[in-house]
């Protein structure tokens, strides 16, 4: 993990050497192991490592990629990692970055699901992750402040960010509608009053805050390439379903799992929370894979793992196959169900990046579209602020409900459920990060140790 801590000496000399594939592999492996805190924490981590420490991608290109990923179905943070990996080393870089973002969390959740299925107890592992949430909260706050200072350069951009925040925080407007609306506003405002936006030139190599790595040009779009990408991803997506169906029978549990979670993979606009209620309802009442309350247990486990929150689906697939094994041991069936769920959920994420990223890269040279993306950047800051507040409420308070008034629906904690230990750990992590400038791993390690000690004592 030390690979993400050291400052690149070449940066001080004014040049960033192109990283080896091995260094890219180790860096994204480290990011995958430390990606706690949901999308806000994961985006903050990648920004700190890839933009500030490694300087492999500039602020402008990082936000350009993030804007695109926010429009896609599926976990935006995992897709952002895939996009940046693709920029660095093409398809193999994207595959490595995207897979390493998921693998650590998958194995942690697989272990937790196994313990849950066999013993219904995960208290010790929960204690080990307790302190990490507080540290991630401090990291997320730092990222919001840092990105906001750089992206919100005019009063108009600040106002656009505030409107985006209110839209998602108070009115539950989906991510894609927010970013599409912001893009349209940016495009039309650029035509009339470009000074309100001052869009940064996404294609410039002399960007503010440099130097950064001179990334290769990957605008390699084309009809033949697009058809090839779609065909390869389609075969990869379907192959495990056919193999399991042929092996265990077409009426086995694996085909319903594959079909249901394949549908979820293309419906998860706006992040995991947009579909979790639907998944919980179908898993409990429709398929009877879970009993009431188990979805919340799975969500609690997923929130403590270093991976996208959508990995809670792995728990659902695990329990479904565990309770309806075909002709094999229930635990083996459960692991196959978990692996199949992960596969059909994340393969489409690679399709969206490898298919669309080359065309998105071409947009960087278009000034009007660059202005639209600058407006989207402002909206994304508001969206990340919403994620940070949501995460913070769930760290500091044990119970968070909602206040509804007409079209407004605002997350509101039950103040009697405040968790003083979590609040204190968050303050300690913030002091370590902001006041003493400790590195991220040191802050995470300190918080994890303190959290484990508190849970074991209490």
GROMACS .gro file of C-alpha atoms in nm:
model
  458
    1UNK     CA    1   0.000   0.000   0.000
    2UNK     CA    2   0.299   0.227   0.029
    3UNK     CA    3   0.280   0.284  -0.345
    4UNK     CA    4   0.004   0.543  -0.297
    5UNK     CA    5   0.181   0.738  -0.026
    6UNK     CA    6   0.511   0.847  -0.168
    7UNK     CA    7   0.520   1.176  -0.357
    8UNK     CA    8   0.654   1.135  -0.704
    9UNK     CA    9   1.002   1.287  -0.697
   10UNK     CA   10   0.978   1.365  -1.066
   11UNK     CA   11   0.691   1.605  -0.999
   12UNK     CA   12   0.927   1.837  -0.814
   13UNK     CA   13   1.162   1.829  -1.112
   14UNK     CA   14   0.887   1.939  -1.351
   15UNK     CA   15   0.829   1.609  -1.530
   16UNK     CA   16   0.615   1.305  -1.455
   17UNK     CA   17   0.760   0.979  -1.591
   18UNK     CA   18   0.508   0.745  -1.746
   19UNK     CA   19   0.425   0.475  -1.488
   20UNK     CA   20   0.499   0.113  -1.559
   21UNK     CA   21   0.210  -0.128  -1.587
   22UNK     CA   22   0.328  -0.286  -1.262
   23UNK     CA   23   0.305   0.048  -1.082
   24UNK     CA   24  -0.044   0.106  -1.221
   25UNK     CA   25  -0.143  -0.243  -1.104
   26UNK     CA   26  -0.010  -0.187  -0.752
   27UNK     CA   27  -0.164   0.159  -0.725
   28UNK     CA   28  -0.513   0.044  -0.821
   29UNK     CA   29  -0.473  -0.260  -0.595
   30UNK     CA   30  -0.402  -0.019  -0.309
   31UNK     CA   31  -0.701   0.195  -0.402
   32UNK     CA   32  -0.920  -0.116  -0.410
   33UNK     CA   33  -0.808  -0.215  -0.061
   34UNK     CA   34  -0.876   0.132   0.081
   35UNK     CA   35  -1.197   0.227  -0.101
   36UNK     CA   36  -1.422   0.264   0.202
   37UNK     CA   37  -1.704   0.514   0.241
   38UNK     CA   38  -1.922   0.461  -0.063
   39UNK     CA   39  -1.889   0.667  -0.383
   40UNK     CA   40  -1.796   0.991  -0.205
   41UNK     CA   41  -1.511   0.826  -0.018
   42UNK     CA   42  -1.396   0.632  -0.323
   43UNK     CA   43  -1.395   0.937  -0.550
   44UNK     CA   44  -1.209   1.132  -0.280
   45UNK     CA   45  -0.950   0.857  -0.250
   46UNK     CA   46  -0.888   0.838  -0.625
   47UNK     CA   47  -0.861   1.216  -0.649
   48UNK     CA   48  -0.606   1.228  -0.368
   49UNK     CA   49  -0.397   0.944  -0.509
   50UNK     CA   50  -0.419   0.989  -0.885
   51UNK     CA   51  -0.446   1.369  -0.911
   52UNK     CA   52  -0.258   1.503  -0.609
   53UNK     CA   53   0.000   1.238  -0.523
   54UNK     CA   54   0.076   1.051  -0.843
   55UNK     CA   55  -0.028   1.336  -1.077
   56UNK     CA   56  -0.117   1.081  -1.343
   57UNK     CA   57  -0.428   1.273  -1.443
   58UNK     CA   58  -0.508   1.642  -1.417
   59UNK     CA   59  -0.796   1.791  -1.222
   60UNK     CA   60  -0.971   1.882  -1.547
   61UNK     CA   61  -0.948   1.535  -1.700
   62UNK     CA   62  -1.041   1.366  -1.373
   63UNK     CA   63  -1.362   1.570  -1.355
   64UNK     CA   64  -1.423   1.524  -1.728
   65UNK     CA   65  -1.415   1.146  -1.678
   66UNK     CA   66  -1.623   1.166  -1.360
   67UNK     CA   67  -1.891   1.370  -1.538
   68UNK     CA   68  -1.933   1.094  -1.795
   69UNK     CA   69  -1.939   0.819  -1.534
   70UNK     CA   70  -2.210   0.999  -1.338
   71UNK     CA   71  -2.437   0.965  -1.642
   72UNK     CA   72  -2.400   0.586  -1.661
   73UNK     CA   73  -2.591   0.308  -1.490
   74UNK     CA   74  -2.386   0.130  -1.228
   75UNK     CA   75  -2.128   0.239  -0.968
   76UNK     CA   76  -1.970   0.563  -1.087
   77UNK     CA   77  -1.655   0.526  -0.876
   78UNK     CA   78  -1.571   0.183  -1.021
   79UNK     CA   79  -1.635   0.317  -1.371
   80UNK     CA   80  -1.412   0.617  -1.301
   81UNK     CA   81  -1.130   0.382  -1.199
   82UNK     CA   82  -1.186   0.185  -1.521
   83UNK     CA   83  -1.183   0.503  -1.728
   84UNK     CA   84  -0.855   0.626  -1.577
   85UNK     CA   85  -0.697   0.282  -1.616
   86UNK     CA   86  -0.805   0.288  -1.981
   87UNK     CA   87  -0.645   0.631  -2.027
   88UNK     CA   88  -0.319   0.498  -1.888
   89UNK     CA   89  -0.291   0.158  -2.059
   90UNK     CA   90  -0.587   0.107  -2.287
   91UNK     CA   91  -0.823  -0.187  -2.244
   92UNK     CA   92  -0.586  -0.389  -2.025
   93UNK     CA   93  -0.538  -0.089  -1.796
   94UNK     CA   94  -0.913  -0.039  -1.772
   95UNK     CA   95  -0.974  -0.406  -1.695
   96UNK     CA   96  -0.707  -0.414  -1.425
   97UNK     CA   97  -0.824  -0.089  -1.262
   98UNK     CA   98  -1.192  -0.188  -1.270
   99UNK     CA   99  -1.138  -0.543  -1.145
  100UNK     CA  100  -0.902  -0.442  -0.865
  101UNK     CA  101  -1.157  -0.186  -0.751
  102UNK     CA  102  -1.408  -0.465  -0.689
  103UNK     CA  103  -1.205  -0.774  -0.592
  104UNK     CA  104  -1.106  -0.680  -0.232
  105UNK     CA  105  -1.462  -0.589  -0.137
  106UNK     CA  106  -1.598  -0.900  -0.307
  107UNK     CA  107  -1.381  -1.133  -0.099
  108UNK     CA  108  -1.452  -0.941   0.223
  109UNK     CA  109  -1.826  -0.955   0.157
  110UNK     CA  110  -1.799  -1.323   0.059
  111UNK     CA  111  -1.636  -1.397   0.395
  112UNK     CA  112  -1.896  -1.191   0.583
  113UNK     CA  113  -2.181  -1.359   0.396
  114UNK     CA  114  -2.037  -1.702   0.477
  115UNK     CA  115  -2.018  -1.617   0.847
  116UNK     CA  116  -2.367  -1.473   0.833
  117UNK     CA  117  -2.515  -1.778   0.659
  118UNK     CA  118  -2.346  -2.024   0.895
  119UNK     CA  119  -2.356  -1.836   1.226
  120UNK     CA  120  -2.563  -1.518   1.172
  121UNK     CA  121  -2.284  -1.329   1.350
  122UNK     CA  122  -2.031  -1.076   1.213
  123UNK     CA  123  -1.973  -0.866   1.526
  124UNK     CA  124  -1.593  -0.901   1.539
  125UNK     CA  125  -1.546  -0.806   1.176
  126UNK     CA  126  -1.789  -0.519   1.220
  127UNK     CA  127  -1.574  -0.393   1.508
  128UNK     CA  128  -1.266  -0.404   1.287
  129UNK     CA  129  -1.432  -0.171   1.034
  130UNK     CA  130  -1.605   0.057   1.285
  131UNK     CA  131  -1.325   0.312   1.308
  132UNK     CA  132  -1.266   0.323   0.933
  133UNK     CA  133  -1.601   0.492   0.871
  134UNK     CA  134  -1.500   0.789   1.085
  135UNK     CA  135  -1.172   0.829   0.900
  136UNK     CA  136  -1.346   0.808   0.563
  137UNK     CA  137  -1.586   1.083   0.671
  138UNK     CA  138  -1.291   1.317   0.732
  139UNK     CA  139  -1.137   1.220   0.394
  140UNK     CA  140  -1.467   1.286   0.216
  141UNK     CA  141  -1.504   1.630   0.374
  142UNK     CA  142  -1.150   1.717   0.270
  143UNK     CA  143  -1.222   1.607  -0.088
  144UNK     CA  144  -1.541   1.814  -0.112
  145UNK     CA  145  -1.356   2.124   0.008
  146UNK     CA  146  -1.061   2.063  -0.222
  147UNK     CA  147  -1.259   1.986  -0.537
  148UNK     CA  148  -1.508   2.265  -0.464
  149UNK     CA  149  -1.233   2.529  -0.442
  150UNK     CA  150  -1.096   2.428  -0.779
  151UNK     CA  151  -1.420   2.368  -0.967
  152UNK     CA  152  -1.644   2.651  -0.841
  153UNK     CA  153  -1.463   2.953  -0.979
  154UNK     CA  154  -1.756   3.194  -1.026
  155UNK     CA  155  -2.070   3.284  -0.828
  156UNK     CA  156  -2.279   3.126  -1.104
  157UNK     CA  157  -2.093   2.794  -1.066
  158UNK     CA  158  -2.138   2.808  -0.688
  159UNK     CA  159  -2.510   2.869  -0.735
  160UNK     CA  160  -2.537   2.581  -0.984
  161UNK     CA  161  -2.366   2.351  -0.736
  162UNK     CA  162  -2.604   2.461  -0.459
  163UNK     CA  163  -2.909   2.398  -0.679
  164UNK     CA  164  -2.778   2.050  -0.766
  165UNK     CA  165  -2.726   1.977  -0.397
  166UNK     CA  166  -3.078   2.087  -0.306
  167UNK     CA  167  -3.227   1.893  -0.597
  168UNK     CA  168  -3.082   1.563  -0.481
  169UNK     CA  169  -3.081   1.625  -0.105
  170UNK     CA  170  -3.428   1.771  -0.067
  171UNK     CA  171  -3.620   1.651  -0.373
  172UNK     CA  172  -3.449   1.316  -0.448
  173UNK     CA  173  -3.391   1.408  -0.813
  174UNK     CA  174  -3.188   1.126  -0.979
  175UNK     CA  175  -2.820   1.184  -1.062
  176UNK     CA  176  -2.860   1.159  -1.441
  177UNK     CA  177  -3.134   1.424  -1.452
  178UNK     CA  178  -2.920   1.660  -1.245
  179UNK     CA  179  -2.607   1.624  -1.455
  180UNK     CA  180  -2.795   1.633  -1.787
  181UNK     CA  181  -2.977   1.949  -1.679
  182UNK     CA  182  -2.650   2.106  -1.566
  183UNK     CA  183  -2.491   2.019  -1.900
  184UNK     CA  184  -2.774   2.182  -2.094
  185UNK     CA  185  -2.755   2.493  -1.873
  186UNK     CA  186  -2.381   2.514  -1.925
  187UNK     CA  187  -2.413   2.477  -2.301
  188UNK     CA  188  -2.674   2.752  -2.342
  189UNK     CA  189  -2.512   2.988  -2.090
  190UNK     CA  190  -2.185   2.956  -2.284
  191UNK     CA  191  -2.364   3.084  -2.594
  192UNK     CA  192  -2.485   3.398  -2.413
  193UNK     CA  193  -2.256   3.465  -2.117
  194UNK     CA  194  -1.939   3.254  -2.126
  195UNK     CA  195  -1.790   3.467  -1.850
  196UNK     CA  196  -2.034   3.311  -1.603
  197UNK     CA  197  -1.872   2.973  -1.652
  198UNK     CA  198  -1.512   3.038  -1.750
  199UNK     CA  199  -1.483   2.681  -1.873
  200UNK     CA  200  -1.140   2.530  -1.837
  201UNK     CA  201  -0.976   2.395  -2.149
  202UNK     CA  202  -0.994   2.022  -2.104
  203UNK     CA  203  -0.750   1.968  -2.385
  204UNK     CA  204  -0.472   2.193  -2.261
  205UNK     CA  205  -0.149   2.039  -2.148
  206UNK     CA  206  -0.054   2.345  -1.946
  207UNK     CA  207  -0.330   2.304  -1.692
  208UNK     CA  208  -0.350   2.477  -1.358
  209UNK     CA  209  -0.174   2.286  -1.083
  210UNK     CA  210   0.061   2.097  -1.317
  211UNK     CA  211   0.274   1.934  -1.415
  212UNK     CA  212   0.074   1.621  -1.481
  213UNK     CA  213   0.144   1.307  -1.674
  214UNK     CA  214   0.125   1.348  -2.053
  215UNK     CA  215  -0.146   1.091  -2.115
  216UNK     CA  216  -0.167   0.911  -2.447
  217UNK     CA  217  -0.436   1.010  -2.694
  218UNK     CA  218  -0.700   0.736  -2.695
  219UNK     CA  219  -0.963   0.885  -2.924
  220UNK     CA  220  -0.980   0.554  -3.108
  221UNK     CA  221  -1.354   0.536  -3.164
  222UNK     CA  222  -1.508   0.387  -3.476
  223UNK     CA  223  -1.801   0.175  -3.585
  224UNK     CA  224  -1.598  -0.146  -3.619
  225UNK     CA  225  -1.438  -0.100  -3.279
  226UNK     CA  226  -1.777  -0.029  -3.119
  227UNK     CA  227  -1.928  -0.345  -3.268
  228UNK     CA  228  -1.630  -0.548  -3.146
  229UNK     CA  229  -1.657  -0.410  -2.793
  230UNK     CA  230  -2.031  -0.481  -2.778
  231UNK     CA  231  -1.985  -0.836  -2.912
  232UNK     CA  232  -1.702  -0.925  -2.672
  233UNK     CA  233  -1.882  -0.786  -2.367
  234UNK     CA  234  -2.208  -0.958  -2.467
  235UNK     CA  235  -2.034  -1.296  -2.494
  236UNK     CA  236  -1.856  -1.245  -2.162
  237UNK     CA  237  -2.179  -1.137  -1.996
  238UNK     CA  238  -2.384  -1.435  -2.116
  239UNK     CA  239  -2.124  -1.715  -2.105
  240UNK     CA  240  -2.139  -1.790  -1.727
  241UNK     CA  241  -2.520  -1.804  -1.738
  242UNK     CA  242  -2.513  -2.060  -2.017
  243UNK     CA  243  -2.236  -2.262  -1.848
  244UNK     CA  244  -2.418  -2.282  -1.515
  245UNK     CA  245  -2.750  -2.355  -1.682
  246UNK     CA  246  -2.599  -2.639  -1.886
  247UNK     CA  247  -2.423  -2.781  -1.578
  248UNK     CA  248  -2.695  -2.758  -1.314
  249UNK     CA  249  -3.009  -2.741  -1.523
  250UNK     CA  250  -3.211  -2.458  -1.672
  251UNK     CA  251  -3.447  -2.459  -1.375
  252UNK     CA  252  -3.171  -2.411  -1.118
  253UNK     CA  253  -3.141  -2.102  -0.899
  254UNK     CA  254  -2.859  -1.961  -1.111
  255UNK     CA  255  -3.073  -1.854  -1.407
  256UNK     CA  256  -3.312  -1.638  -1.200
  257UNK     CA  257  -3.011  -1.485  -1.023
  258UNK     CA  258  -2.844  -1.405  -1.356
  259UNK     CA  259  -3.159  -1.261  -1.509
  260UNK     CA  260  -3.257  -1.046  -1.213
  261UNK     CA  261  -2.915  -0.895  -1.149
  262UNK     CA  262  -2.849  -0.842  -1.520
  263UNK     CA  263  -3.159  -0.624  -1.521
  264UNK     CA  264  -3.033  -0.440  -1.213
  265UNK     CA  265  -2.700  -0.375  -1.385
  266UNK     CA  266  -2.862  -0.159  -1.651
  267UNK     CA  267  -3.116   0.007  -1.418
  268UNK     CA  268  -2.890   0.141  -1.142
  269UNK     CA  269  -2.894   0.506  -1.247
  270UNK     CA  270  -2.821   0.735  -0.956
  271UNK     CA  271  -2.616   0.489  -0.754
  272UNK     CA  272  -2.696   0.186  -0.545
  273UNK     CA  273  -2.954   0.350  -0.320
  274UNK     CA  274  -3.179   0.418  -0.618
  275UNK     CA  275  -3.251   0.045  -0.660
  276UNK     CA  276  -3.186  -0.112  -0.321
  277UNK     CA  277  -3.547  -0.070  -0.208
  278UNK     CA  278  -3.666  -0.247  -0.523
  279UNK     CA  279  -3.408  -0.524  -0.482
  280UNK     CA  280  -3.508  -0.574  -0.119
  281UNK     CA  281  -3.876  -0.596  -0.210
  282UNK     CA  282  -3.821  -0.846  -0.490
  283UNK     CA  283  -3.569  -1.056  -0.296
  284UNK     CA  284  -3.805  -1.085   0.003
  285UNK     CA  285  -4.157  -1.080  -0.141
  286UNK     CA  286  -4.100  -1.178  -0.503
  287UNK     CA  287  -3.832  -1.448  -0.505
  288UNK     CA  288  -3.830  -1.527  -0.129
  289UNK     CA  289  -3.451  -1.535  -0.131
  290UNK     CA  290  -3.430  -1.334   0.193
  291UNK     CA  291  -3.645  -1.295   0.501
  292UNK     CA  292  -3.747  -0.947   0.623
  293UNK     CA  293  -3.460  -0.760   0.783
  294UNK     CA  294  -3.182  -0.952   0.610
  295UNK     CA  295  -3.141  -0.689   0.339
  296UNK     CA  296  -3.050  -0.437   0.609
  297UNK     CA  297  -2.793  -0.682   0.747
  298UNK     CA  298  -2.645  -0.717   0.401
  299UNK     CA  299  -2.639  -0.341   0.353
  300UNK     CA  300  -2.458  -0.297   0.686
  301UNK     CA  301  -2.195  -0.548   0.574
  302UNK     CA  302  -2.155  -0.382   0.233
  303UNK     CA  303  -2.105  -0.041   0.393
  304UNK     CA  304  -1.802  -0.172   0.582
  305UNK     CA  305  -1.629  -0.321   0.277
  306UNK     CA  306  -1.377  -0.146   0.051
  307UNK     CA  307  -1.587  -0.157  -0.267
  308UNK     CA  308  -1.895  -0.006  -0.435
  309UNK     CA  309  -2.207  -0.030  -0.221
  310UNK     CA  310  -2.380  -0.213  -0.506
  311UNK     CA  311  -2.184  -0.519  -0.386
  312UNK     CA  312  -2.469  -0.568  -0.141
  313UNK     CA  313  -2.619  -0.759  -0.434
  314UNK     CA  314  -2.347  -1.019  -0.378
  315UNK     CA  315  -2.497  -1.092  -0.036
  316UNK     CA  316  -2.840  -1.134  -0.194
  317UNK     CA  317  -2.707  -1.370  -0.462
  318UNK     CA  318  -2.510  -1.562  -0.199
  319UNK     CA  319  -2.812  -1.617   0.025
  320UNK     CA  320  -3.039  -1.705  -0.269
  321UNK     CA  321  -2.806  -1.981  -0.390
  322UNK     CA  322  -2.729  -2.094  -0.034
  323UNK     CA  323  -3.097  -2.160   0.035
  324UNK     CA  324  -3.174  -2.326  -0.298
  325UNK     CA  325  -2.867  -2.530  -0.399
  326UNK     CA  326  -2.917  -2.747  -0.711
  327UNK     CA  327  -2.724  -3.073  -0.658
  328UNK     CA  328  -2.420  -2.942  -0.472
  329UNK     CA  329  -2.317  -2.836  -0.123
  330UNK     CA  330  -2.508  -2.521  -0.013
  331UNK     CA  331  -2.190  -2.326   0.056
  332UNK     CA  332  -2.046  -2.408  -0.286
  333UNK     CA  333  -2.377  -2.310  -0.443
  334UNK     CA  334  -2.372  -1.983  -0.247
  335UNK     CA  335  -2.024  -1.894  -0.366
  336UNK     CA  336  -2.122  -1.964  -0.726
  337UNK     CA  337  -2.429  -1.745  -0.677
  338UNK     CA  338  -2.218  -1.463  -0.534
  339UNK     CA  339  -1.963  -1.487  -0.817
  340UNK     CA  340  -2.238  -1.494  -1.081
  341UNK     CA  341  -2.408  -1.191  -0.927
  342UNK     CA  342  -2.080  -0.998  -0.928
  343UNK     CA  343  -2.008  -1.096  -1.287
  344UNK     CA  344  -2.341  -0.993  -1.440
  345UNK     CA  345  -2.345  -0.672  -1.232
  346UNK     CA  346  -2.003  -0.542  -1.332
  347UNK     CA  347  -1.941  -0.664  -1.687
  348UNK     CA  348  -2.175  -0.391  -1.824
  349UNK     CA  349  -1.964  -0.129  -1.642
  350UNK     CA  350  -1.669  -0.216  -1.863
  351UNK     CA  351  -1.893  -0.204  -2.171
  352UNK     CA  352  -2.005   0.154  -2.099
  353UNK     CA  353  -1.644   0.271  -2.054
  354UNK     CA  354  -1.476   0.091  -2.342
  355UNK     CA  355  -1.763   0.179  -2.576
  356UNK     CA  356  -1.815   0.543  -2.481
  357UNK     CA  357  -1.484   0.674  -2.345
  358UNK     CA  358  -1.316   0.728  -2.686
  359UNK     CA  359  -1.605   0.948  -2.796
  360UNK     CA  360  -1.608   1.133  -2.463
  361UNK     CA  361  -1.237   1.208  -2.509
  362UNK     CA  362  -1.313   1.376  -2.841
  363UNK     CA  363  -1.544   1.620  -2.664
  364UNK     CA  364  -1.255   1.775  -2.473
  365UNK     CA  365  -1.161   1.990  -2.775
  366UNK     CA  366  -1.513   2.133  -2.822
  367UNK     CA  367  -1.544   2.462  -2.631
  368UNK     CA  368  -1.923   2.460  -2.605
  369UNK     CA  369  -1.929   2.103  -2.482
  370UNK     CA  370  -1.637   2.182  -2.254
  371UNK     CA  371  -1.853   2.456  -2.104
  372UNK     CA  372  -2.134   2.205  -2.056
  373UNK     CA  373  -1.894   1.971  -1.878
  374UNK     CA  374  -1.772   2.256  -1.657
  375UNK     CA  375  -2.133   2.312  -1.551
  376UNK     CA  376  -2.169   1.940  -1.488
  377UNK     CA  377  -1.856   1.959  -1.275
  378UNK     CA  378  -2.025   2.220  -1.057
  379UNK     CA  379  -2.332   1.998  -1.024
  380UNK     CA  380  -2.115   1.699  -0.938
  381UNK     CA  381  -1.964   1.893  -0.647
  382UNK     CA  382  -2.317   1.936  -0.512
  383UNK     CA  383  -2.390   1.567  -0.563
  384UNK     CA  384  -2.072   1.468  -0.378
  385UNK     CA  385  -2.169   1.704  -0.097
  386UNK     CA  386  -2.501   1.520  -0.070
  387UNK     CA  387  -2.321   1.186  -0.054
  388UNK     CA  388  -2.087   1.324   0.212
  389UNK     CA  389  -2.377   1.445   0.427
  390UNK     CA  390  -2.564   1.117   0.386
  391UNK     CA  391  -2.255   0.922   0.484
  392UNK     CA  392  -2.180   1.156   0.774
  393UNK     CA  393  -2.530   1.122   0.916
  394UNK     CA  394  -2.503   0.743   0.909
  395UNK     CA  395  -2.162   0.752   1.075
  396UNK     CA  396  -2.255   0.984   1.363
  397UNK     CA  397  -2.612   0.864   1.419
  398UNK     CA  398  -2.737   0.509   1.458
  399UNK     CA  399  -3.082   0.590   1.320
  400UNK     CA  400  -3.153   0.824   1.030
  401UNK     CA  401  -3.505   0.879   0.906
  402UNK     CA  402  -3.662   1.134   0.672
  403UNK     CA  403  -3.873   1.445   0.707
  404UNK     CA  404  -4.136   1.474   0.434
  405UNK     CA  405  -4.324   1.789   0.348
  406UNK     CA  406  -4.497   1.790   0.011
  407UNK     CA  407  -4.234   1.716  -0.255
  408UNK     CA  408  -3.950   1.762  -0.003
  409UNK     CA  409  -3.792   1.458   0.156
  410UNK     CA  410  -3.490   1.538   0.371
  411UNK     CA  411  -3.274   1.290   0.559
  412UNK     CA  412  -3.305   1.369   0.928
  413UNK     CA  413  -3.130   1.189   1.214
  414UNK     CA  414  -3.285   1.081   1.539
  415UNK     CA  415  -3.070   1.289   1.771
  416UNK     CA  416  -3.123   1.050   2.061
  417UNK     CA  417  -2.942   0.784   1.856
  418UNK     CA  418  -2.617   0.981   1.833
  419UNK     CA  419  -2.306   0.764   1.857
  420UNK     CA  420  -2.053   0.964   2.065
  421UNK     CA  421  -1.772   0.720   1.987
  422UNK     CA  422  -1.818   0.760   1.611
  423UNK     CA  423  -1.839   1.136   1.644
  424UNK     CA  424  -1.521   1.147   1.853
  425UNK     CA  425  -1.336   0.924   1.607
  426UNK     CA  426  -1.443   1.147   1.317
  427UNK     CA  427  -1.311   1.454   1.502
  428UNK     CA  428  -0.980   1.278   1.576
  429UNK     CA  429  -0.948   1.172   1.212
  430UNK     CA  430  -1.023   1.526   1.094
  431UNK     CA  431  -0.759   1.674   1.329
  432UNK     CA  432  -0.503   1.417   1.210
  433UNK     CA  433  -0.583   1.494   0.847
  434UNK     CA  434  -0.630   1.873   0.852
  435UNK     CA  435  -0.411   1.986   1.143
  436UNK     CA  436  -0.126   1.738   1.146
  437UNK     CA  437  -0.137   1.651   0.773
  438UNK     CA  438  -0.102   1.280   0.836
  439UNK     CA  439  -0.108   1.055   0.530
  440UNK     CA  440  -0.427   0.876   0.444
  441UNK     CA  441  -0.309   0.529   0.543
  442UNK     CA  442  -0.193   0.658   0.881
  443UNK     CA  443  -0.532   0.820   0.940
  444UNK     CA  444  -0.713   0.502   0.839
  445UNK     CA  445  -0.485   0.286   1.053
  446UNK     CA  446  -0.523   0.516   1.356
  447UNK     CA  447  -0.903   0.523   1.324
  448UNK     CA  448  -0.929   0.147   1.269
  449UNK     CA  449  -0.715   0.076   1.577
  450UNK     CA  450  -0.910   0.317   1.797
  451UNK     CA  451  -1.241   0.186   1.664
  452UNK     CA  452  -1.149  -0.176   1.730
  453UNK     CA  453  -1.035  -0.089   2.082
  454UNK     CA  454  -1.358   0.101   2.157
  455UNK     CA  455  -1.581  -0.179   2.032
  456UNK     CA  456  -1.392  -0.447   2.221
  457UNK     CA  457  -1.395  -0.245   2.543
  458UNK     CA  458  -1.761  -0.146   2.520
   0.00000   0.00000   0.00000
